[in-house]
Amino acid sequence: MKEIRRIIRFYDELKAENTPCALAVVVDVKQSSYRRIGARLLVAEDGRFVGGISGGCLEGDALQRAKSAIQLGRPVARTYDTTEGEDATIGIGLGCEGRIEVAFIPMDFTEQWNEIELLRSVVDTRIPRVMLRHLDTVLMSGEPQFEVSLFQPEADRFTLYLPFEPAIPHQFHGESLNALAKGRSSVKTIRGERGFPHRVLFEVLHPRPRLILTGYNYDIPAALRAAKLLDWEVWVVAPLRKMTKEITSLADRVLDYGQVKEVPVDEATAVVLMSHDYEWDRKMVQHFLPLKPIYLGMLGPRKRMLKMDESLPDLELAAYPNLYAPVGLDVGAETPEEIAAALISEIIMVLRGRSGGALRERGGPIHENA
């Protein structure tokens, strides 16, 4: 969500200036690409931009195409196929060996539900959403439209309906639920009663990760800084009288141990116990484990967790799949900053459903095709 937040802020600046802009969005990827589906780049008419759709190799061409969309007043599309030496054709160096489809959509400041306004409506939600995007051209005009809608699972409804055959929306519903269950964006071909194929992108918008840290020692600021670099929401729970100014200035919220029941836990919440105090960690485990955070980490050696498991037989700590003790990926971390890097990397691994191994040992592509 960090990039989306930055784009929304930039959009608001451009709207206040009345400076036209266009949004570039990666809508499909085949094989290798530095950025994946949902990467966005907001381009102002004067050339300023925020975000990115590649490692820098596509942005030069993308800026020109975004300006073209602004001038034309309608969306344009571009497919960058780096598997066939197209980099020489468009005059840029591409090394990803993939096929990247990008939509360039002029933003209408007067439109209540343009794409950025839809993103604004979900950026602070704690429930995953699915953004649907029509990828085919509209038959009558022959021009790409890239209409978007938003599926809200808690209300079981769509914000807007796309211009399809009447029989298709129920298929949107099923595919949206499938995308949420897998937690992964994908492109599907849907056919209506008349047999026309419609390519639709189901983009999963995940909530902003929330990190709960318990403790106040000198390793807490390092973990805080690492998480804030990713724009995570971070809460710290510890005795308020022992909180340092550095901790209170970095954290989004600080609470005393006695206020721990006020801490919200959901499927995008990770909890890390870093108090270096066995009894406090034991109390925190008793509180947080039943709430089932996606990640519950405990700083310290494995024998500490085993001792706690013996003292809390009803909780069966060793059987809890999302308990990580010791915390962090095995990278030989020693300093607070290195431990923070190993810890945050492990949480990302859990959020993404990956193994955490070295990429050179991974069989097959780095990312799965949409």
Short mmCIF file of C-alpha atoms in Angstrom, two decimals, residues 53-362:
data_model
loop_
_atom_site.label_atom_id
_atom_site.label_comp_id
_atom_site.label_asym_id
_atom_site.label_seq_id
_atom_site.Cartn_x
_atom_site.Cartn_y
_atom_site.Cartn_z
CA ILE A 53 6.07 0.00 -13.37
CA SER A 54 9.56 -1.46 -13.84
CA GLY A 55 13.09 -1.23 -12.54
CA GLY A 56 13.47 1.99 -14.53
CA CYS A 57 13.78 0.59 -18.04
CA LEU A 58 10.14 1.21 -19.07
CA GLU A 59 9.53 4.54 -17.39
CA GLY A 60 10.95 6.72 -20.18
CA ASP A 61 8.60 5.25 -22.78
CA ALA A 62 5.75 5.07 -20.25
CA LEU A 63 5.97 8.80 -19.50
CA GLN A 64 5.43 9.61 -23.17
CA ARG A 65 2.50 7.21 -23.49
CA ALA A 66 0.88 8.59 -20.35
CA LYS A 67 1.15 12.10 -21.80
CA SER A 68 -0.41 10.78 -25.01
CA ALA A 69 -3.36 9.40 -23.03
CA ILE A 70 -3.80 12.82 -21.40
CA GLN A 71 -3.77 14.58 -24.77
CA LEU A 72 -6.16 12.07 -26.37
CA GLY A 73 -8.47 12.10 -23.38
CA ARG A 74 -8.88 8.33 -23.45
CA PRO A 75 -6.98 5.23 -22.30
CA VAL A 76 -4.20 3.73 -24.37
CA ALA A 77 -2.48 0.36 -24.03
CA ARG A 78 1.06 -0.87 -24.59
CA THR A 79 2.54 -4.35 -24.38
CA TYR A 80 6.28 -4.54 -23.80
CA ASP A 81 7.52 -7.91 -25.03
CA THR A 82 11.14 -8.32 -23.97
CA THR A 83 11.28 -11.98 -24.99
CA GLU A 84 11.70 -11.06 -28.66
CA GLY A 85 14.33 -8.35 -28.54
CA GLU A 86 11.79 -5.52 -28.55
CA ASP A 87 14.07 -3.46 -26.33
CA ALA A 88 16.06 -2.50 -29.42
CA THR A 89 12.87 -1.45 -31.19
CA ILE A 90 11.78 1.00 -28.53
CA GLY A 91 15.29 2.14 -27.71
CA ILE A 92 15.59 0.99 -24.11
CA GLY A 93 17.51 -1.76 -22.39
CA LEU A 94 15.22 -4.46 -21.02
CA GLY A 95 16.67 -7.46 -19.26
CA CYS A 96 13.63 -9.12 -17.68
CA GLU A 97 12.76 -11.47 -20.55
CA GLY A 98 9.03 -11.09 -20.03
CA ARG A 99 5.83 -9.71 -21.49
CA ILE A 100 4.34 -6.74 -19.63
CA GLU A 101 0.94 -5.27 -20.49
CA VAL A 102 0.39 -1.68 -19.32
CA ALA A 103 -2.74 0.48 -19.35
CA PHE A 104 -2.44 4.28 -19.47
CA ILE A 105 -5.60 5.92 -18.14
CA PRO A 106 -6.23 9.69 -17.99
CA MET A 107 -7.69 10.71 -14.64
CA ASP A 108 -10.89 12.76 -14.58
CA PHE A 109 -10.89 14.90 -11.44
CA THR A 110 -14.69 15.27 -11.66
CA GLU A 111 -15.36 11.52 -11.74
CA GLN A 112 -16.53 10.32 -8.33
CA TRP A 113 -15.22 6.78 -8.74
CA ASN A 114 -12.15 7.07 -10.93
CA GLU A 115 -9.49 4.49 -10.15
CA ILE A 116 -7.59 6.62 -7.66
CA GLU A 117 -10.77 7.45 -5.77
CA LEU A 118 -11.55 3.73 -5.62
CA LEU A 119 -8.07 3.11 -4.22
CA ARG A 120 -8.57 5.89 -1.69
CA SER A 121 -11.70 4.12 -0.44
CA VAL A 122 -9.74 0.96 0.43
CA VAL A 123 -6.29 2.19 1.42
CA ASP A 124 -7.09 2.14 5.14
CA THR A 125 -9.43 -0.85 5.20
CA ARG A 126 -8.46 -3.94 7.16
CA ILE A 127 -10.31 -6.30 4.81
CA PRO A 128 -8.84 -7.44 1.46
CA ARG A 129 -10.61 -6.17 -1.65
CA VAL A 130 -10.60 -7.22 -5.29
CA MET A 131 -10.37 -4.64 -8.08
CA LEU A 132 -11.82 -5.92 -11.35
CA ARG A 133 -10.55 -4.50 -14.63
CA HIS A 134 -11.87 -5.13 -18.14
CA LEU A 135 -8.79 -5.69 -20.33
CA ASP A 136 -10.43 -6.07 -23.75
CA THR A 137 -11.39 -3.33 -26.17
CA VAL A 138 -15.00 -2.28 -26.39
CA LEU A 139 -16.25 -3.76 -29.66
CA MET A 140 -18.09 -0.69 -30.90
CA SER A 141 -15.22 1.77 -30.51
CA GLY A 142 -12.28 -0.60 -30.85
CA GLU A 143 -10.51 1.39 -28.13
CA PRO A 144 -9.34 0.12 -24.74
CA GLN A 145 -11.47 1.32 -21.84
CA PHE A 146 -10.06 -0.48 -18.78
CA GLU A 147 -13.15 0.10 -16.65
CA VAL A 148 -12.71 -0.88 -13.01
CA SER A 149 -14.98 -2.06 -10.22
CA LEU A 150 -14.37 -3.04 -6.61
CA PHE A 151 -15.59 -6.19 -4.86
CA GLN A 152 -16.27 -5.73 -1.13
CA PRO A 153 -16.43 -9.21 0.45
CA GLU A 154 -17.79 -8.04 3.81
CA ALA A 155 -20.83 -6.53 2.02
CA ASP A 156 -20.81 -9.18 -0.74
CA ARG A 157 -21.26 -6.52 -3.42
CA PHE A 158 -19.50 -4.57 -6.17
CA THR A 159 -18.95 -0.82 -6.04
CA LEU A 160 -19.60 -0.52 -9.79
CA TYR A 161 -20.64 -2.93 -12.52
CA LEU A 162 -18.54 -3.28 -15.64
CA PRO A 163 -20.23 -3.04 -19.08
CA PHE A 164 -20.74 -6.74 -19.72
CA GLU A 165 -23.58 -9.04 -20.64
CA PRO A 166 -26.19 -9.31 -17.85
CA ALA A 167 -25.35 -12.97 -17.15
CA ILE A 168 -21.70 -12.31 -16.31
CA PRO A 169 -21.73 -10.57 -12.87
CA HIS A 170 -22.31 -13.86 -11.02
CA GLN A 171 -19.04 -15.10 -12.55
CA PHE A 172 -17.33 -11.96 -11.25
CA HIS A 173 -18.50 -12.94 -7.80
CA GLY A 174 -17.09 -16.46 -7.98
CA GLU A 175 -13.74 -15.41 -9.44
CA SER A 176 -13.43 -12.59 -6.89
CA LEU A 177 -13.90 -15.06 -4.05
CA ASN A 178 -11.33 -17.39 -5.65
CA ALA A 179 -8.81 -14.54 -5.89
CA LEU A 180 -9.34 -13.67 -2.23
CA ALA A 181 -8.98 -17.30 -1.17
CA LYS A 182 -5.66 -17.61 -3.04
CA GLY A 183 -4.53 -14.11 -2.05
CA ARG A 184 -3.16 -13.59 -5.54
CA SER A 185 -4.10 -11.44 -8.54
CA SER A 186 -4.88 -13.17 -11.83
CA VAL A 187 -6.30 -12.61 -15.31
CA LYS A 188 -9.30 -14.74 -16.28
CA THR A 189 -11.28 -15.16 -19.49
CA ILE A 190 -15.02 -15.08 -18.83
CA ARG A 191 -17.70 -15.97 -21.38
CA GLY A 192 -21.30 -14.82 -21.25
CA GLU A 193 -24.43 -16.41 -22.68
CA ARG A 194 -23.57 -15.14 -26.16
CA GLY A 195 -20.14 -16.72 -26.00
CA PHE A 196 -18.08 -13.54 -26.20
CA PRO A 197 -14.76 -13.87 -24.30
CA HIS A 198 -13.90 -11.13 -21.82
CA ARG A 199 -10.42 -10.85 -20.29
CA VAL A 200 -10.76 -9.59 -16.75
CA LEU A 201 -8.05 -8.80 -14.21
CA PHE A 202 -8.91 -9.70 -10.62
CA GLU A 203 -6.40 -7.69 -8.59
CA VAL A 204 -6.23 -8.47 -4.88
CA LEU A 205 -5.64 -5.38 -2.74
CA HIS A 206 -4.21 -6.49 0.58
CA PRO A 207 -4.53 -4.45 3.79
CA ARG A 208 -1.56 -2.48 5.04
CA PRO A 209 0.46 -4.83 7.30
CA ARG A 210 0.23 -4.08 11.01
CA LEU A 211 3.16 -4.93 13.29
CA ILE A 212 2.80 -5.17 17.07
CA LEU A 213 6.06 -5.02 19.03
CA THR A 214 6.19 -5.65 22.77
CA GLY A 215 9.18 -4.24 24.64
CA TYR A 216 11.19 -1.05 25.02
CA ASN A 217 14.85 -2.07 24.72
CA TYR A 218 17.40 -0.78 22.21
CA ASP A 219 16.46 -3.37 19.55
CA ILE A 220 12.90 -2.00 19.25
CA PRO A 221 13.84 1.19 17.29
CA ALA A 222 15.72 -0.88 14.69
CA ALA A 223 12.62 -3.04 14.09
CA LEU A 224 10.46 0.09 14.03
CA ARG A 225 12.60 1.80 11.40
CA ALA A 226 12.67 -1.30 9.20
CA ALA A 227 8.88 -1.63 9.34
CA LYS A 228 8.24 2.08 8.75
CA LEU A 229 10.48 1.98 5.69
CA LEU A 230 7.84 -0.38 4.25
CA ASP A 231 5.04 1.93 5.43
CA TRP A 232 3.68 -0.67 7.84
CA GLU A 233 1.44 0.38 10.71
CA VAL A 234 3.42 -0.23 13.91
CA TRP A 235 2.20 -0.40 17.51
CA VAL A 236 4.47 -0.77 20.55
CA VAL A 237 3.24 -2.26 23.82
CA ALA A 238 5.46 -1.72 26.88
CA PRO A 239 5.56 0.18 30.18
CA LEU A 240 4.92 3.78 29.13
CA ARG A 241 7.31 5.16 31.73
CA LYS A 242 10.16 3.28 30.02
CA MET A 243 9.33 4.31 26.45
CA THR A 244 12.08 6.35 24.80
CA LYS A 245 11.37 9.43 22.69
CA GLU A 246 12.73 7.55 19.69
CA ILE A 247 10.15 4.79 20.11
CA THR A 248 7.22 7.16 20.65
CA SER A 249 8.22 9.27 17.63
CA LEU A 250 8.51 6.27 15.29
CA ALA A 251 5.48 4.22 16.36
CA ASP A 252 1.94 4.86 15.13
CA ARG A 253 0.57 3.94 18.57
CA VAL A 254 2.14 3.22 21.95
CA LEU A 255 0.26 1.43 24.71
CA ASP A 256 1.02 0.23 28.20
CA TYR A 257 0.91 -3.49 28.94
CA GLY A 258 -2.34 -2.89 30.80
CA GLN A 259 -3.90 -1.61 27.56
CA VAL A 260 -3.00 -4.65 25.48
CA LYS A 261 -6.67 -5.57 24.99
CA GLU A 262 -7.02 -2.42 22.87
CA VAL A 263 -4.61 -3.79 20.26
CA PRO A 264 -6.54 -4.93 17.15
CA VAL A 265 -5.46 -8.21 15.58
CA ASP A 266 -6.56 -9.40 12.14
CA GLU A 267 -5.26 -11.53 9.27
CA ALA A 268 -2.70 -8.86 8.32
CA THR A 269 -1.30 -8.45 11.84
CA ALA A 270 2.09 -9.72 12.98
CA VAL A 271 3.05 -9.76 16.67
CA VAL A 272 6.65 -9.93 17.91
CA LEU A 273 7.51 -10.34 21.59
CA MET A 274 10.78 -8.48 22.27
CA SER A 275 10.59 -7.57 25.95
CA HIS A 276 13.55 -9.77 27.03
CA ASP A 277 11.36 -10.54 30.06
CA TYR A 278 10.13 -14.13 30.31
CA GLU A 279 7.11 -13.39 32.50
CA TRP A 280 5.90 -10.49 30.34
CA ASP A 281 6.34 -12.54 27.18
CA ARG A 282 4.42 -15.37 28.82
CA LYS A 283 1.50 -13.03 29.56
CA MET A 284 1.61 -11.64 26.03
CA VAL A 285 1.54 -15.15 24.55
CA GLN A 286 -1.53 -15.94 26.63
CA HIS A 287 -3.21 -12.85 25.25
CA PHE A 288 -2.19 -12.92 21.58
CA LEU A 289 -2.11 -16.63 20.72
CA PRO A 290 -5.92 -17.12 20.91
CA LEU A 291 -6.34 -14.10 18.59
CA LYS A 292 -4.45 -16.02 15.86
CA PRO A 293 -2.26 -13.34 14.27
CA ILE A 294 -0.76 -14.38 10.94
CA TYR A 295 2.67 -14.24 12.61
CA LEU A 296 3.54 -14.55 16.29
CA GLY A 297 7.26 -14.26 16.93
CA MET A 298 9.25 -14.58 20.13
CA LEU A 299 12.77 -13.23 20.48
CA GLY A 300 15.20 -15.56 22.21
CA PRO A 301 16.46 -19.14 21.99
CA ARG A 302 14.25 -22.13 21.21
CA LYS A 303 14.61 -23.51 24.74
CA ARG A 304 12.84 -20.40 26.03
CA MET A 305 9.79 -21.20 23.92
CA LEU A 306 9.90 -24.87 25.00
CA LYS A 307 9.98 -23.79 28.64
CA MET A 308 6.98 -21.55 28.03
CA ASP A 309 5.17 -24.37 26.23
CA GLU A 310 5.57 -26.59 29.30
CA SER A 311 4.20 -23.85 31.55
CA LEU A 312 1.16 -23.26 29.31
CA PRO A 313 0.01 -26.79 28.36
CA ASP A 314 -3.50 -25.67 27.41
CA LEU A 315 -2.18 -23.42 24.62
CA GLU A 316 -0.01 -26.07 22.92
CA LEU A 317 2.49 -23.52 21.64
CA ALA A 318 4.57 -26.04 19.71
CA ALA A 319 1.51 -27.00 17.64
CA TYR A 320 0.68 -23.42 16.61
CA PRO A 321 1.76 -23.15 12.94
CA ASN A 322 2.26 -19.37 12.96
CA LEU A 323 4.52 -19.27 16.02
CA TYR A 324 8.11 -18.36 15.15
CA ALA A 325 10.63 -18.82 17.95
CA PRO A 326 13.41 -17.91 17.51
CA VAL A 327 12.36 -15.13 15.13
CA GLY A 328 13.93 -14.24 11.80
CA LEU A 329 15.40 -15.89 8.74
CA ASP A 330 18.70 -17.68 9.21
CA VAL A 331 21.12 -15.08 7.83
CA GLY A 332 23.53 -14.97 10.76
CA ALA A 333 22.09 -11.70 12.11
CA GLU A 334 23.93 -10.25 15.13
CA THR A 335 23.27 -6.51 15.49
CA PRO A 336 19.83 -5.00 16.20
CA GLU A 337 19.65 -3.75 12.61
CA GLU A 338 20.54 -7.16 11.18
CA ILE A 339 18.05 -8.88 13.47
CA ALA A 340 15.39 -6.39 12.35
CA ALA A 341 16.15 -7.17 8.69
CA ALA A 342 15.91 -10.93 9.34
CA LEU A 343 12.69 -10.46 11.31
CA ILE A 344 10.93 -8.23 8.78
CA SER A 345 12.01 -10.53 5.94
CA GLU A 346 10.48 -13.50 7.73
CA ILE A 347 7.20 -11.65 8.23
CA ILE A 348 7.12 -10.74 4.52
CA MET A 349 7.74 -14.42 3.75
CA VAL A 350 4.70 -15.39 5.83
CA LEU A 351 2.50 -12.65 4.35
CA ARG A 352 3.43 -13.76 0.81
CA GLY A 353 3.18 -17.48 1.54
CA ARG A 354 6.75 -18.20 0.46
CA SER A 355 9.51 -20.44 1.81
CA GLY A 356 12.24 -17.87 2.42
CA GLY A 357 14.98 -19.81 0.65
CA ALA A 358 17.62 -18.40 -1.69
CA LEU A 359 16.13 -17.54 -5.10
CA ARG A 360 18.99 -19.27 -6.90
CA GLU A 361 17.77 -22.53 -5.35
CA ARG A 362 14.18 -21.98 -6.49
#
